[in-house]
mmCIF file of C-alpha atoms in Angstrom:
data_model
loop_
_atom_site.group_PDB
_atom_site.id
_atom_site.type_symbol
_atom_site.label_atom_id
_atom_site.label_comp_id
_atom_site.label_asym_id
_atom_site.label_seq_id
_atom_site.Cartn_x
_atom_site.Cartn_y
_atom_site.Cartn_z
ATOM 1 C CA MET A 1 -13.018 -3.526 -8.867
ATOM 2 C CA PRO A 2 -12.108 0.061 -7.967
ATOM 3 C CA ARG A 3 -11.827 2.337 -10.939
ATOM 4 C CA SER A 4 -8.540 4.007 -10.214
ATOM 5 C CA ILE A 5 -5.468 4.398 -8.132
ATOM 6 C CA VAL A 6 -4.480 7.715 -9.709
ATOM 7 C CA VAL A 7 -6.970 10.591 -9.637
ATOM 8 C CA LEU A 8 -5.685 13.990 -10.669
ATOM 9 C CA ALA A 9 -6.878 17.489 -10.068
ATOM 10 C CA LEU A 10 -4.337 19.128 -12.333
ATOM 11 C CA ALA A 11 -5.190 22.677 -11.339
ATOM 12 C CA SER A 12 -3.997 21.926 -7.814
ATOM 13 C CA LEU A 13 -0.751 20.442 -9.072
ATOM 14 C CA LEU A 14 0.427 22.853 -11.709
ATOM 15 C CA ALA A 15 0.701 26.646 -11.691
ATOM 16 C CA ILE A 16 -0.228 27.952 -15.128
ATOM 17 C CA ALA A 17 1.677 31.053 -16.148
ATOM 18 C CA ALA A 18 0.499 33.600 -18.704
ATOM 19 C CA CYS A 19 0.554 32.002 -22.138
ATOM 20 C CA LYS A 20 0.443 35.059 -24.398
ATOM 21 C CA SER A 21 4.118 35.445 -25.184
ATOM 22 C CA LYS A 22 5.747 33.236 -27.740
ATOM 23 C CA GLY A 23 8.319 30.730 -26.593
ATOM 24 C CA LYS A 24 9.932 27.462 -27.478
ATOM 25 C CA GLY A 25 8.246 24.111 -27.333
ATOM 26 C CA MET A 26 8.765 21.834 -24.363
ATOM 27 C CA GLU A 27 12.081 20.004 -24.453
ATOM 28 C CA ALA A 28 11.509 16.271 -24.869
ATOM 29 C CA PRO A 29 12.703 14.051 -22.014
ATOM 30 C CA GLU A 30 15.541 11.682 -22.706
ATOM 31 C CA THR A 31 14.835 8.099 -23.734
ATOM 32 C CA LEU A 32 15.847 5.501 -21.163
ATOM 33 C CA VAL A 33 18.044 2.631 -22.275
ATOM 34 C CA PRO A 34 17.380 -1.040 -21.392
ATOM 35 C CA ILE A 35 18.728 -2.666 -18.252
ATOM 36 C CA SER A 36 19.292 -6.301 -17.296
ATOM 37 C CA GLU A 37 16.654 -8.457 -15.643
ATOM 38 C CA SER A 38 18.692 -8.676 -12.430
ATOM 39 C CA GLU A 39 19.000 -4.864 -12.326
ATOM 40 C CA ALA A 40 15.261 -4.510 -12.933
ATOM 41 C CA ASP A 41 14.415 -6.963 -10.143
ATOM 42 C CA ALA A 42 16.718 -5.237 -7.661
ATOM 43 C CA PHE A 43 15.265 -1.827 -8.546
ATOM 44 C CA ALA A 44 11.682 -3.169 -8.349
ATOM 45 C CA LYS A 45 12.184 -4.527 -4.839
ATOM 46 C CA LYS A 46 13.384 -1.110 -3.672
ATOM 47 C CA LEU A 47 10.438 0.506 -5.427
ATOM 48 C CA GLU A 48 8.055 -1.947 -3.743
ATOM 49 C CA THR A 49 9.384 -0.860 -0.340
ATOM 50 C CA ALA A 50 9.210 2.838 -1.245
ATOM 51 C CA LEU A 51 5.618 2.506 -2.485
ATOM 52 C CA GLY A 52 4.589 0.526 0.598
ATOM 53 C CA GLN A 53 6.005 3.210 2.883
ATOM 54 C CA CYS A 54 5.074 6.080 0.554
ATOM 55 C CA ASP A 55 8.657 7.272 0.964
ATOM 56 C CA GLN A 56 8.683 10.522 -1.025
ATOM 57 C CA GLY A 57 12.437 10.866 -0.824
ATOM 58 C CA ALA A 58 13.008 7.456 -2.384
ATOM 59 C CA LEU A 59 10.174 7.810 -4.891
ATOM 60 C CA ALA A 60 11.586 11.129 -6.102
ATOM 61 C CA THR A 61 14.749 9.330 -7.217
ATOM 62 C CA MET A 62 12.900 6.352 -8.716
ATOM 63 C CA ILE A 63 9.768 7.690 -10.466
ATOM 64 C CA ASP A 64 10.550 10.421 -12.990
ATOM 65 C CA VAL A 65 7.296 12.372 -12.888
ATOM 66 C CA ASP A 66 8.996 15.361 -14.519
ATOM 67 C CA SER A 67 9.534 13.224 -17.621
ATOM 68 C CA MET A 68 5.873 12.138 -17.588
ATOM 69 C CA VAL A 69 4.686 15.741 -17.386
ATOM 70 C CA ARG A 70 6.981 16.863 -20.193
ATOM 71 C CA THR A 71 5.796 14.009 -22.423
ATOM 72 C CA ALA A 72 2.174 14.870 -21.632
ATOM 73 C CA ILE A 73 2.667 18.539 -22.537
ATOM 74 C CA ILE A 74 4.361 17.658 -25.834
ATOM 75 C CA LYS A 75 1.551 15.240 -26.751
ATOM 76 C CA SER A 76 -1.181 17.652 -25.690
ATOM 77 C CA ALA A 77 -2.932 20.166 -27.916
ATOM 78 C CA VAL A 78 -1.176 23.039 -26.162
ATOM 79 C CA PRO A 79 0.569 25.094 -28.884
ATOM 80 C CA ALA A 80 4.327 24.639 -28.991
ATOM 81 C CA ASN A 81 4.982 28.333 -28.365
ATOM 82 C CA GLN A 82 2.975 28.133 -25.128
ATOM 83 C CA GLN A 83 4.311 24.861 -23.738
ATOM 84 C CA GLN A 84 7.157 26.339 -21.724
ATOM 85 C CA ALA A 85 4.696 28.702 -20.052
ATOM 86 C CA LEU A 86 3.310 25.672 -18.200
ATOM 87 C CA GLU A 87 5.161 25.711 -14.915
ATOM 88 C CA PHE A 88 5.356 22.784 -12.554
ATOM 89 C CA ASP A 89 7.259 22.689 -9.307
ATOM 90 C CA GLU A 90 8.535 19.941 -7.023
ATOM 91 C CA ALA A 91 5.443 20.158 -4.823
ATOM 92 C CA GLY A 92 3.253 19.377 -7.801
ATOM 93 C CA LEU A 93 5.487 16.525 -8.950
ATOM 94 C CA ALA A 94 5.498 15.099 -5.403
ATOM 95 C CA GLU A 95 1.700 15.206 -5.360
ATOM 96 C CA ILE A 96 1.566 13.112 -8.527
ATOM 97 C CA ARG A 97 4.015 10.578 -7.076
ATOM 98 C CA GLN A 98 1.916 10.466 -3.930
ATOM 99 C CA ARG A 99 -1.030 9.223 -5.994
ATOM 100 C CA PHE A 100 0.822 6.022 -6.792
ATOM 101 C CA CYS A 101 1.103 4.993 -3.159
ATOM 102 C CA LYS A 102 -1.575 6.844 -1.169
ATOM 103 C CA LYS A 103 -3.245 4.152 0.903
ATOM 104 C CA PRO A 104 -6.646 4.276 2.626
ATOM 105 C CA ASP A 105 -6.976 2.319 5.843
ATOM 106 C CA GLY A 106 -7.018 -1.399 5.139
ATOM 107 C CA GLN A 107 -5.311 -1.262 1.753
ATOM 108 C CA LYS A 108 -2.378 -3.616 1.401
ATOM 109 C CA SER A 109 1.021 -2.500 0.225
ATOM 110 C CA PRO A 110 1.710 -2.902 -3.507
ATOM 111 C CA THR A 111 3.224 -6.235 -4.533
ATOM 112 C CA TYR A 112 5.939 -6.560 -7.168
ATOM 113 C CA LEU A 113 5.147 -9.487 -9.449
ATOM 114 C CA ARG A 114 7.772 -9.541 -12.194
ATOM 115 C CA TRP A 115 9.916 -7.814 -14.772
ATOM 116 C CA GLN A 116 8.839 -8.421 -18.356
ATOM 117 C CA GLU A 117 9.047 -7.017 -21.839
ATOM 118 C CA ARG A 118 5.868 -5.437 -23.220
ATOM 119 C CA ASP A 119 5.651 -3.927 -26.699
ATOM 120 C CA HIS A 120 9.463 -3.887 -26.952
ATOM 121 C CA GLN A 121 9.759 -2.034 -23.644
ATOM 122 C CA GLN A 122 10.874 -3.171 -20.209
ATOM 123 C CA VAL A 123 8.166 -2.929 -17.543
ATOM 124 C CA LEU A 124 7.770 -3.815 -13.868
ATOM 125 C CA LEU A 125 4.389 -5.339 -13.039
ATOM 126 C CA PHE A 126 2.867 -4.439 -9.653
ATOM 127 C CA ARG A 127 -0.384 -5.590 -8.081
ATOM 128 C CA PHE A 128 -2.376 -3.148 -5.939
ATOM 129 C CA ASP A 129 -4.954 -4.701 -3.606
ATOM 130 C CA LEU A 130 -7.424 -1.867 -3.067
ATOM 131 C CA LEU A 131 -9.698 -2.765 -0.152
ATOM 132 C CA GLY A 132 -10.737 -6.076 -1.682
ATOM 133 C CA GLY A 133 -10.483 -4.949 -5.313
ATOM 134 C CA LEU A 134 -7.539 -5.262 -7.643
ATOM 135 C CA ASN A 135 -5.541 -2.998 -9.875
ATOM 136 C CA TYR A 136 -2.303 -3.516 -11.772
ATOM 137 C CA LEU A 137 0.345 -1.011 -12.788
ATOM 138 C CA GLU A 138 3.130 -1.529 -15.274
ATOM 139 C CA PHE A 139 6.054 0.815 -14.655
ATOM 140 C CA ARG A 140 8.312 1.361 -17.677
ATOM 141 C CA VAL A 141 11.903 1.222 -16.501
ATOM 142 C CA GLY A 142 15.364 1.964 -17.876
ATOM 143 C CA ARG A 143 18.644 3.794 -17.335
ATOM 144 C CA ASN A 144 19.145 7.519 -17.999
ATOM 145 C CA SER A 145 22.254 9.332 -19.243
ATOM 146 C CA GLN A 146 23.514 9.698 -15.652
ATOM 147 C CA SER A 147 23.394 5.892 -15.263
ATOM 148 C CA LYS A 148 20.428 6.135 -12.894
ATOM 149 C CA ILE A 149 17.654 3.534 -13.167
ATOM 150 C CA LYS A 150 14.250 5.204 -13.243
ATOM 151 C CA VAL A 151 10.569 4.785 -14.137
ATOM 152 C CA ASP A 152 9.305 7.225 -16.779
ATOM 153 C CA GLU A 153 5.823 5.861 -17.553
ATOM 154 C CA ALA A 154 3.032 3.890 -15.886
ATOM 155 C CA GLN A 155 0.205 1.902 -17.463
ATOM 156 C CA ILE A 156 -2.785 1.938 -15.081
ATOM 157 C CA TYR A 157 -4.972 -1.066 -15.793
ATOM 158 C CA SER A 158 -8.184 0.102 -14.143
ATOM 159 C CA GLN A 159 -8.180 3.292 -16.218
ATOM 160 C CA GLN A 160 -6.961 1.617 -19.430
ATOM 161 C CA ARG A 161 -4.534 4.507 -19.856
ATOM 162 C CA ARG A 162 -0.951 5.520 -19.330
ATOM 163 C CA MET A 163 -0.052 8.206 -16.829
ATOM 164 C CA THR A 164 1.113 10.503 -19.632
ATOM 165 C CA GLU A 165 -2.283 10.109 -21.326
ATOM 166 C CA ILE A 166 -4.092 11.075 -18.120
ATOM 167 C CA LEU A 167 -1.878 14.136 -17.735
ATOM 168 C CA ARG A 168 -2.228 15.033 -21.435
ATOM 169 C CA ASP A 169 -6.022 14.959 -21.198
ATOM 170 C CA ALA A 170 -5.870 17.118 -18.079
ATOM 171 C CA PHE A 171 -3.693 19.682 -19.871
ATOM 172 C CA ASP A 172 -6.085 19.735 -22.813
ATOM 173 C CA ASP A 173 -9.026 20.285 -20.486
ATOM 174 C CA LEU A 174 -7.191 22.953 -18.520
ATOM 175 C CA MET A 175 -6.290 24.824 -21.701
ATOM 176 C CA LYS A 176 -9.830 24.397 -23.056
ATOM 177 C CA THR A 177 -8.624 22.836 -26.286
ATOM 178 C CA PRO A 178 -11.242 21.705 -28.831
ATOM 179 C CA GLY A 179 -13.065 18.604 -27.725
ATOM 180 C CA SER A 180 -11.829 18.643 -24.140
ATOM 181 C CA ALA A 181 -15.031 20.204 -22.810
ATOM 182 C CA ALA A 182 -17.167 17.585 -24.573
ATOM 183 C CA LEU A 183 -15.106 14.753 -23.143
ATOM 184 C CA ALA A 184 -15.194 16.298 -19.672
ATOM 185 C CA LYS A 185 -18.991 16.401 -19.880
ATOM 186 C CA ILE A 186 -19.055 12.710 -20.739
ATOM 187 C CA GLN A 187 -16.992 11.881 -17.660
ATOM 188 C CA ALA A 188 -19.215 13.978 -15.401
ATOM 189 C CA SER A 189 -22.492 13.130 -17.114
ATOM 190 C CA ASP A 190 -25.547 12.322 -15.038
ATOM 191 C CA LEU A 191 -27.468 11.008 -18.055
ATOM 192 C CA GLU A 192 -29.144 7.618 -17.931
ATOM 193 C CA PRO A 193 -26.968 4.892 -19.534
ATOM 194 C CA ALA A 194 -29.037 4.613 -22.733
ATOM 195 C CA ALA A 195 -29.079 8.399 -23.218
ATOM 196 C CA LEU A 196 -25.343 8.617 -22.553
ATOM 197 C CA LEU A 197 -24.692 5.949 -25.188
ATOM 198 C CA GLN A 198 -26.771 7.880 -27.704
ATOM 199 C CA LYS A 199 -24.872 11.062 -26.880
ATOM 200 C CA ILE A 200 -21.530 9.340 -27.438
ATOM 201 C CA GLU A 201 -22.659 7.772 -30.710
ATOM 202 C CA SER A 202 -23.796 11.168 -32.008
ATOM 203 C CA MET A 203 -20.427 12.835 -31.413
ATOM 204 C CA GLU A 204 -18.042 13.596 -34.239
ATOM 205 C CA PRO A 205 -15.832 10.553 -34.996
ATOM 206 C CA ALA A 206 -12.653 11.961 -33.464
ATOM 207 C CA LEU A 207 -14.371 12.424 -30.095
ATOM 208 C CA ARG A 208 -16.645 9.383 -30.318
ATOM 209 C CA ASP A 209 -13.675 7.112 -30.968
ATOM 210 C CA SER A 210 -11.477 8.565 -28.223
ATOM 211 C CA LYS A 211 -10.507 6.296 -25.365
ATOM 212 C CA ILE A 212 -12.350 8.400 -22.769
ATOM 213 C CA ALA A 213 -15.599 8.266 -24.741
ATOM 214 C CA GLN A 214 -15.286 4.542 -25.426
ATOM 215 C CA ILE A 215 -14.562 3.746 -21.780
ATOM 216 C CA ALA A 216 -17.678 5.729 -20.847
ATOM 217 C CA ALA A 217 -19.655 3.781 -23.460
ATOM 218 C CA VAL A 218 -18.572 0.431 -22.015
ATOM 219 C CA GLU A 219 -19.422 1.551 -18.487
ATOM 220 C CA ALA A 220 -22.840 2.840 -19.562
ATOM 221 C CA ALA A 221 -23.668 -0.298 -21.541
ATOM 222 C CA ALA A 222 -22.948 -2.479 -18.491
ATOM 223 C CA SER A 223 -26.319 -1.326 -17.113
ATOM 224 C CA LEU A 224 -28.142 -2.322 -20.303
ATOM 225 C CA ASP A 225 -28.766 -5.696 -21.931
ATOM 226 C CA GLY A 226 -26.024 -8.181 -22.734
ATOM 227 C CA ALA A 227 -26.066 -7.524 -26.476
ATOM 228 C CA GLN A 228 -25.470 -3.781 -26.027
ATOM 229 C CA TYR A 229 -22.758 -4.437 -23.481
ATOM 230 C CA GLN A 230 -20.944 -6.847 -25.783
ATOM 231 C CA LYS A 231 -21.270 -4.401 -28.686
ATOM 232 C CA ALA A 232 -19.632 -1.644 -26.618
ATOM 233 C CA ILE A 233 -16.817 -4.001 -25.620
ATOM 234 C CA ASP A 234 -16.297 -5.109 -29.235
ATOM 235 C CA ASN A 235 -16.208 -1.470 -30.386
ATOM 236 C CA TYR A 236 -13.557 -0.676 -27.799
ATOM 237 C CA ARG A 237 -11.413 -3.667 -28.761
ATOM 238 C CA ALA A 238 -11.679 -2.760 -32.463
ATOM 239 C CA LEU A 239 -10.425 0.763 -31.766
ATOM 240 C CA PHE A 240 -7.754 -0.247 -29.235
ATOM 241 C CA PRO A 241 -6.746 -3.803 -30.154
ATOM 242 C CA THR A 242 -3.521 -3.828 -28.123
ATOM 243 C CA ASP A 243 -5.096 -2.460 -24.927
ATOM 244 C CA ARG A 244 -5.216 -5.330 -22.441
ATOM 245 C CA SER A 245 -6.420 -3.391 -19.419
ATOM 246 C CA LEU A 246 -10.101 -3.250 -20.395
ATOM 247 C CA ASP A 247 -10.469 -6.690 -18.814
ATOM 248 C CA MET A 248 -10.031 -5.169 -15.349
ATOM 249 C CA ASN A 249 -13.402 -3.446 -15.559
ATOM 250 C CA ILE A 250 -15.524 -5.761 -17.678
ATOM 251 C CA ILE A 251 -15.054 -8.662 -15.250
ATOM 252 C CA THR A 252 -17.285 -6.744 -12.854
ATOM 253 C CA GLY A 253 -19.692 -5.787 -15.638
ATOM 254 C CA TYR A 254 -20.140 -9.352 -16.795
ATOM 255 C CA GLY A 255 -20.652 -10.432 -13.198
ATOM 256 C CA GLU A 256 -23.357 -7.824 -12.638
ATOM 257 C CA GLN A 257 -25.091 -9.075 -15.776
ATOM 258 C CA LYS A 258 -24.904 -12.651 -14.439
ATOM 259 C CA ASN A 259 -22.811 -13.655 -17.448
ATOM 260 C CA PHE A 260 -20.456 -15.659 -15.278
ATOM 261 C CA SER A 261 -19.009 -17.683 -18.131
ATOM 262 C CA ALA A 262 -17.846 -14.504 -19.895
ATOM 263 C CA ALA A 263 -16.575 -13.070 -16.589
ATOM 264 C CA LEU A 264 -14.492 -16.176 -15.882
ATOM 265 C CA GLN A 265 -13.126 -16.183 -19.431
ATOM 266 C CA THR A 266 -12.144 -12.523 -18.995
ATOM 267 C CA VAL A 267 -10.293 -13.343 -15.766
ATOM 268 C CA ASP A 268 -8.376 -15.967 -17.746
ATOM 269 C CA GLN A 269 -7.599 -13.391 -20.468
ATOM 270 C CA LEU A 270 -6.361 -10.907 -17.875
ATOM 271 C CA ASP A 271 -4.281 -13.616 -16.231
ATOM 272 C CA ARG A 272 -2.615 -14.448 -19.552
ATOM 273 C CA SER A 273 -2.016 -10.803 -20.479
ATOM 274 C CA LEU A 274 -0.344 -10.195 -17.122
ATOM 275 C CA GLY A 275 1.866 -13.236 -17.570
ATOM 276 C CA GLY A 276 0.137 -15.034 -14.700
ATOM 277 C CA ASP A 277 -0.981 -14.038 -11.203
ATOM 278 C CA PRO A 278 -2.324 -16.724 -8.807
ATOM 279 C CA TYR A 279 -4.017 -13.936 -6.851
ATOM 280 C CA LEU A 280 -6.664 -13.829 -9.587
ATOM 281 C CA ASP A 281 -7.962 -17.145 -8.272
ATOM 282 C CA ARG A 282 -9.756 -15.047 -5.665
ATOM 283 C CA ALA A 283 -11.732 -13.324 -8.410
ATOM 284 C CA ARG A 284 -12.541 -16.744 -9.884
ATOM 285 C CA ILE A 285 -13.728 -17.997 -6.490
ATOM 286 C CA MET A 286 -16.049 -15.028 -5.998
ATOM 287 C CA LEU A 287 -17.538 -15.474 -9.458
ATOM 288 C CA LEU A 288 -18.013 -19.200 -8.890
ATOM 289 C CA LEU A 289 -19.718 -18.430 -5.586
ATOM 290 C CA ASP A 290 -22.053 -15.933 -7.248
ATOM 291 C CA GLU A 291 -22.848 -18.405 -10.021
ATOM 292 C CA GLY A 292 -23.364 -21.234 -7.526
ATOM 293 C CA LYS A 293 -22.786 -24.044 -10.013
ATOM 294 C CA ASP A 294 -19.205 -25.295 -9.779
ATOM 295 C CA LEU A 295 -18.564 -25.125 -6.051
ATOM 296 C CA ALA A 296 -16.177 -28.060 -6.326
ATOM 297 C CA ARG A 297 -13.833 -25.926 -8.425
ATOM 298 C CA ALA A 298 -14.308 -22.999 -6.040
ATOM 299 C CA THR A 299 -13.334 -25.285 -3.139
ATOM 300 C CA THR A 300 -10.189 -26.490 -4.892
ATOM 301 C CA LEU A 301 -9.129 -22.944 -5.749
ATOM 302 C CA ALA A 302 -9.841 -21.692 -2.219
ATOM 303 C CA GLU A 303 -7.914 -24.536 -0.613
ATOM 304 C CA THR A 304 -4.948 -23.853 -2.908
ATOM 305 C CA THR A 305 -5.103 -20.168 -2.019
ATOM 306 C CA VAL A 306 -4.991 -20.907 1.712
ATOM 307 C CA GLN A 307 -2.069 -23.292 1.239
ATOM 308 C CA ALA A 308 -0.184 -20.660 -0.743
ATOM 309 C CA SER A 309 -1.024 -17.845 1.716
ATOM 310 C CA PRO A 310 -1.044 -19.309 5.244
ATOM 311 C CA ALA A 311 -0.695 -15.868 6.838
ATOM 312 C CA ASP A 312 -3.489 -14.254 4.812
ATOM 313 C CA LYS A 313 -6.644 -14.072 6.897
ATOM 314 C CA GLU A 314 -8.789 -13.051 3.918
ATOM 315 C CA ALA A 315 -7.875 -16.241 2.059
ATOM 316 C CA HIS A 316 -9.109 -18.301 5.014
ATOM 317 C CA TYR A 317 -12.374 -16.378 5.186
ATOM 318 C CA LEU A 318 -12.865 -17.037 1.486
ATOM 319 C CA LEU A 319 -12.456 -20.790 1.984
ATOM 320 C CA LEU A 320 -14.924 -20.612 4.874
ATOM 321 C CA GLU A 321 -17.399 -18.839 2.571
ATOM 322 C CA VAL A 322 -17.043 -21.579 -0.035
ATOM 323 C CA HIS A 323 -17.563 -24.381 2.480
ATOM 324 C CA VAL A 324 -20.667 -22.694 3.887
ATOM 325 C CA GLU A 325 -22.117 -22.096 0.422
ATOM 326 C CA ALA A 326 -21.477 -25.760 -0.460
ATOM 327 C CA ARG A 327 -23.013 -26.812 2.878
ATOM 328 C CA ASN A 328 -19.759 -28.576 3.690
ATOM 329 C CA PHE A 329 -20.012 -27.974 7.428
ATOM 330 C CA PRO A 330 -17.169 -30.321 8.449
ATOM 331 C CA GLY A 331 -14.937 -28.301 6.128
ATOM 332 C CA ALA A 332 -16.309 -25.012 7.486
ATOM 333 C CA VAL A 333 -15.596 -25.980 11.078
ATOM 334 C CA ALA A 334 -12.151 -27.265 10.121
ATOM 335 C CA ILE A 335 -11.172 -23.906 8.623
ATOM 336 C CA MET A 336 -12.621 -22.126 11.670
ATOM 337 C CA ARG A 337 -10.368 -24.184 13.913
ATOM 338 C CA LEU A 338 -7.384 -23.514 11.671
ATOM 339 C CA MET A 339 -8.125 -19.778 11.863
ATOM 340 C CA GLY A 340 -8.204 -20.121 15.634
ATOM 341 C CA GLU A 341 -4.725 -21.633 15.583
ATOM 342 C CA ARG A 342 -3.260 -19.176 13.088
ATOM 343 C CA PHE A 343 -5.049 -15.933 13.986
ATOM 344 C CA GLU A 344 -6.461 -16.600 17.482
ATOM 345 C CA LEU A 345 -9.988 -16.208 16.121
ATOM 346 C CA VAL A 346 -12.988 -17.639 17.930
ATOM 347 C CA PHE A 347 -16.345 -17.757 16.137
ATOM 348 C CA ASP A 348 -19.540 -17.388 18.140
ATOM 349 C CA GLU A 349 -23.187 -17.279 17.218
ATOM 350 C CA GLU A 350 -23.435 -13.541 17.786
ATOM 351 C CA GLY A 351 -20.856 -12.904 15.077
ATOM 352 C CA ILE A 352 -22.458 -15.181 12.482
ATOM 353 C CA ASP A 353 -24.493 -13.567 9.694
ATOM 354 C CA LYS A 354 -27.925 -15.094 10.274
ATOM 355 C CA SER A 355 -29.374 -13.344 7.210
ATOM 356 C CA ASP A 356 -27.412 -15.798 5.058
ATOM 357 C CA ALA A 357 -29.145 -19.153 4.551
ATOM 358 C CA GLY A 358 -25.866 -21.033 4.483
ATOM 359 C CA TYR A 359 -24.723 -19.659 7.830
ATOM 360 C CA ARG A 360 -28.155 -20.303 9.372
ATOM 361 C CA ALA A 361 -27.815 -23.920 8.266
ATOM 362 C CA LEU A 362 -24.290 -24.029 9.727
ATOM 363 C CA LEU A 363 -25.610 -22.921 13.134
ATOM 364 C CA GLU A 364 -28.107 -25.792 13.068
ATOM 365 C CA SER A 365 -25.506 -28.400 12.151
ATOM 366 C CA PRO A 366 -23.968 -30.934 14.570
ATOM 367 C CA GLU A 367 -20.530 -29.770 13.447
ATOM 368 C CA TRP A 368 -21.254 -26.286 14.781
ATOM 369 C CA GLN A 369 -22.554 -27.685 18.051
ATOM 370 C CA ALA A 370 -19.341 -29.655 18.505
ATOM 371 C CA TYR A 371 -17.252 -26.583 17.629
ATOM 372 C CA SER A 372 -19.129 -24.236 19.962
ATOM 373 C CA LEU A 373 -18.869 -26.669 22.884
ATOM 374 C CA ARG A 374 -15.149 -27.033 22.316
ATOM 375 C CA VAL A 375 -14.398 -23.299 22.313
ATOM 376 C CA GLU A 376 -16.538 -22.416 25.331
#
């Protein structure tokens, strides 16, 4: 799953003024007050459209990036008497908002899933389908003193951090505060995984136990044996017991280690922490395909996915993949014909991946012969 949807180069976003003169600390943003579920749903649907179109005008009224930046500065290690010397203009704020919706070719528009309460706060849960990978964002929502409904925080699952934390760390690095250089080196390290783990473990506790260092430790341990990987995961959970977003990344790690049971259990954990998302069945199907044991379950999940998403071509391809892997060639040809009806697709031998044993067997089957004669 892709690591991030928000990547910041803070120096290009913020103009840093001279910080020698004394001044006041940054003024704290106002606290938003709760809204009703119906208000949250109506706002979320407008936000879904604005994100899908990357409508900067609409996003400027809906996502309060100024509040995020102010919170980040206050929580950073920048001295209070230098905080107001950090200048940020509308162009910089617009660039940050742009990062929430910037779409490469092929990426689907964000999908609003639901309003829910999380840690005594109201959040809007969105799914981002990033070129076949998934990410989730929780936007904290509420009403300001001018009676405007806005978002003032975002939890980014793939990074296991809030937007204000990402900005805070960038401010600390930009101001060269103690520890920021060490953490930056961890993020950019080209050390082998085992050496990187040793480096992290040798750091002073405050840096070693930081979220950035612990995320790096989990990622490094994924390339090592299962015991070291599980130890890194357990360490992270002990330090950040309420952080649910780690699951986004360790699903892939468990899969790469061929620990499919743990990967499937983690998908279930993520599903529960999100409050449910049927889209995660696609991750289950891929894991079941890689494991190759319970293809009956993979078939059931894939069929349900197609029924729930009749206009989604990718869901149909996934069911085709399952049928081929299970050597269910009548089922494979049936889904091919359905894709012909729904998407005007015609499969021919030239387009079949002959490097795959399952597809080679399909081409030799009587079902394929009957299909190919019918479409000629």
